[in-house]
CSV table of C-alpha atoms in Angstrom, one decimal:
chain,number,residue,atom,x,y,z
A,2,UNK,CA,3.4,-118.0,27.4
A,3,UNK,CA,1.3,-117.6,30.4
A,4,UNK,CA,0.4,-121.3,30.6
A,5,UNK,CA,4.0,-122.4,30.2
A,6,UNK,CA,5.1,-120.0,33.1
A,7,UNK,CA,2.2,-121.3,35.2
A,8,UNK,CA,3.2,-124.9,34.5
A,9,UNK,CA,6.9,-124.2,35.5
A,10,UNK,CA,5.6,-122.4,38.6
A,11,UNK,CA,3.3,-125.3,39.7
A,12,UNK,CA,6.0,-127.9,39.0
A,13,UNK,CA,8.5,-126.0,41.0
A,14,UNK,CA,6.0,-125.6,43.9
A,15,UNK,CA,5.3,-129.4,43.9
A,16,UNK,CA,9.0,-130.2,43.9
A,17,UNK,CA,9.6,-127.7,46.7
A,18,UNK,CA,6.8,-129.0,48.9
A,19,UNK,CA,7.7,-132.6,48.1
A,20,UNK,CA,11.3,-132.1,49.1
A,21,UNK,CA,10.3,-130.6,52.5
A,22,UNK,CA,7.9,-133.5,53.2
A,23,UNK,CA,10.4,-136.1,52.1
A,24,UNK,CA,13.1,-134.6,54.4
A,25,UNK,CA,10.7,-134.7,57.4
A,26,UNK,CA,9.8,-138.3,56.5
A,27,UNK,CA,13.4,-139.5,56.3
A,28,UNK,CA,14.4,-137.8,59.5
A,29,UNK,CA,11.5,-139.5,61.4
A,30,UNK,CA,12.5,-142.8,59.8
A,31,UNK,CA,16.2,-142.3,60.8
A,32,UNK,CA,15.3,-141.2,64.3
A,33,UNK,CA,13.6,-144.5,65.1
A,34,UNK,CA,17.1,-146.1,64.9
A,35,UNK,CA,18.6,-143.7,67.4
A,36,UNK,CA,21.9,-144.4,65.6
A,37,UNK,CA,24.0,-141.3,65.3
A,38,UNK,CA,25.7,-142.5,62.1
A,39,UNK,CA,22.3,-142.9,60.4
A,40,UNK,CA,21.1,-139.6,61.8
A,41,UNK,CA,24.2,-137.8,60.7
A,42,UNK,CA,23.9,-139.3,57.2
A,43,UNK,CA,20.2,-138.4,57.0
A,44,UNK,CA,20.7,-134.8,58.1
A,45,UNK,CA,23.5,-134.5,55.6
A,46,UNK,CA,21.2,-135.7,52.9
A,47,UNK,CA,18.5,-133.3,54.0
A,48,UNK,CA,20.9,-130.4,53.9
A,49,UNK,CA,22.2,-131.4,50.5
A,50,UNK,CA,18.6,-131.8,49.1
A,51,UNK,CA,17.7,-128.4,50.4
A,52,UNK,CA,20.7,-127.0,48.5
A,53,UNK,CA,19.8,-128.9,45.3
A,54,UNK,CA,16.0,-128.6,45.3
A,55,UNK,CA,14.5,-126.4,48.0
A,56,UNK,CA,16.6,-123.2,47.6
A,57,UNK,CA,16.7,-123.3,43.8
A,58,UNK,CA,13.0,-124.1,43.9
A,59,UNK,CA,12.3,-120.9,45.8
A,60,UNK,CA,13.8,-118.9,42.9
A,61,UNK,CA,12.0,-120.8,40.2
A,62,UNK,CA,8.7,-120.4,42.1
A,63,UNK,CA,9.2,-116.7,42.5
A,64,UNK,CA,10.5,-115.9,39.0
A,65,UNK,CA,7.9,-118.1,37.2
A,66,UNK,CA,5.1,-116.9,39.4
A,67,UNK,CA,5.8,-113.2,39.0
A,68,UNK,CA,6.4,-113.6,35.3
A,69,UNK,CA,3.1,-115.5,35.0
A,70,UNK,CA,1.2,-112.8,37.0
A,71,UNK,CA,2.7,-110.1,34.7
A,72,UNK,CA,1.9,-112.1,31.6
A,73,UNK,CA,-1.6,-112.8,32.9
A,74,UNK,CA,-2.1,-109.1,33.7
A,75,UNK,CA,-2.6,-109.8,37.4
A,76,UNK,CA,-1.9,-106.8,39.6
A,77,UNK,CA,0.5,-108.6,42.0
A,78,UNK,CA,0.0,-106.8,45.3
A,79,UNK,CA,-3.6,-105.8,44.6
A,80,UNK,CA,-4.6,-109.5,43.9
A,81,UNK,CA,-5.4,-110.8,47.4
A,82,UNK,CA,-4.5,-114.4,46.8
A,83,UNK,CA,-1.2,-113.5,45.3
A,84,UNK,CA,-0.4,-110.9,48.0
A,85,UNK,CA,-1.1,-113.5,50.8
A,86,UNK,CA,0.8,-116.2,49.0
A,87,UNK,CA,3.8,-113.9,48.9
A,88,UNK,CA,3.4,-113.2,52.6
A,89,UNK,CA,3.1,-116.9,53.5
A,90,UNK,CA,6.1,-117.7,51.3
A,91,UNK,CA,8.1,-115.0,53.0
A,92,UNK,CA,7.2,-116.4,56.5
A,93,UNK,CA,8.3,-119.8,55.3
A,94,UNK,CA,11.6,-118.4,54.0
A,95,UNK,CA,12.3,-116.6,57.2
A,96,UNK,CA,11.5,-119.7,59.3
A,97,UNK,CA,13.8,-121.8,57.1
A,98,UNK,CA,16.7,-119.4,57.1
A,99,UNK,CA,16.5,-118.3,60.8
A,100,UNK,CA,15.6,-121.6,62.4
A,101,UNK,CA,15.3,-124.7,60.2
A,102,UNK,CA,18.7,-124.5,58.4
A,103,UNK,CA,20.7,-123.7,61.6
A,104,UNK,CA,19.0,-126.5,63.5
A,105,UNK,CA,19.7,-128.9,60.7
A,106,UNK,CA,23.4,-128.1,60.9
A,107,UNK,CA,23.3,-128.5,64.7
A,108,UNK,CA,21.6,-131.8,64.4
A,109,UNK,CA,24.1,-133.1,61.9
A,110,UNK,CA,27.0,-131.9,64.1
A,111,UNK,CA,25.5,-133.4,67.2
A,112,UNK,CA,25.0,-136.8,65.5
A,113,UNK,CA,28.4,-136.7,63.9
A,114,UNK,CA,30.0,-136.0,67.3
A,115,UNK,CA,28.1,-138.8,68.9
A,116,UNK,CA,29.1,-141.2,66.2
A,117,UNK,CA,32.8,-140.3,66.5
A,118,UNK,CA,32.9,-140.4,70.3
A,119,UNK,CA,30.6,-143.3,70.8
A,120,UNK,CA,28.7,-141.4,73.5
A,121,UNK,CA,25.6,-140.2,71.7
A,122,UNK,CA,23.1,-138.3,73.9
A,123,UNK,CA,19.9,-139.1,72.0
A,124,UNK,CA,17.7,-137.3,74.5
A,125,UNK,CA,19.5,-134.0,73.8
A,126,UNK,CA,19.4,-134.7,70.1
A,127,UNK,CA,15.7,-135.4,70.3
A,128,UNK,CA,15.0,-132.1,72.1
A,129,UNK,CA,16.8,-130.3,69.3
A,130,UNK,CA,15.0,-132.4,66.7
A,131,UNK,CA,11.6,-131.4,68.2
A,132,UNK,CA,12.5,-127.7,67.6
A,133,UNK,CA,13.5,-128.6,64.1
A,134,UNK,CA,10.2,-130.4,63.5
A,135,UNK,CA,8.2,-127.4,64.8
A,136,UNK,CA,10.0,-124.9,62.6
A,137,UNK,CA,10.0,-127.4,59.7
A,138,UNK,CA,6.2,-127.5,60.1
A,139,UNK,CA,6.0,-123.7,59.9
A,140,UNK,CA,8.3,-123.8,56.9
A,141,UNK,CA,6.0,-126.5,55.3
A,142,UNK,CA,2.5,-125.4,56.3
A,143,UNK,CA,2.9,-121.7,55.2
A,144,UNK,CA,3.8,-122.6,51.6
A,145,UNK,CA,1.2,-125.4,51.6
A,146,UNK,CA,-1.4,-122.7,52.6
A,147,UNK,CA,0.0,-120.5,49.8
A,148,UNK,CA,-0.3,-123.4,47.4
A,149,UNK,CA,-4.0,-123.8,48.3
A,150,UNK,CA,-4.5,-120.0,47.8
A,151,UNK,CA,-2.9,-120.2,44.4
A,152,UNK,CA,-5.2,-123.1,43.4
A,153,UNK,CA,-8.4,-121.9,44.9
A,154,UNK,CA,-7.9,-118.1,44.2
A,155,UNK,CA,-10.3,-116.9,46.8
A,156,UNK,CA,-11.5,-113.3,46.8
A,157,UNK,CA,-9.3,-111.8,49.6
């Protein structure tokens, strides 16, 4: 059972990280056009993909990971690499909920408004997008570091 739980945990982590990277990629790709319709469509897709993959992935990662740790007889908070992984994952979640998700909605709204009015202020959009990229990097790099801890299992 341990190996099945571990497999589910790893697959969920890969899908979770891949979805974040893909969202950043598509936004950079769309931003090159400076077209508010394309940017609005892209942000809408990123928000939907978070609802379908990122957020459910968090639950699968946590449930399968905790279950695997219990099944494998790992003391969760006394195993350094598990404890630090949980801390990093929590930082990522806070960054996502407090900054990334609200900025995504603001970017989509700004792009939609620009597409409707025909007067899109790309400079203002880009300033907001830079904040989203920064917080998106925090939300990506912390679980990526957690992923490395889970694979390398250093003595912490």
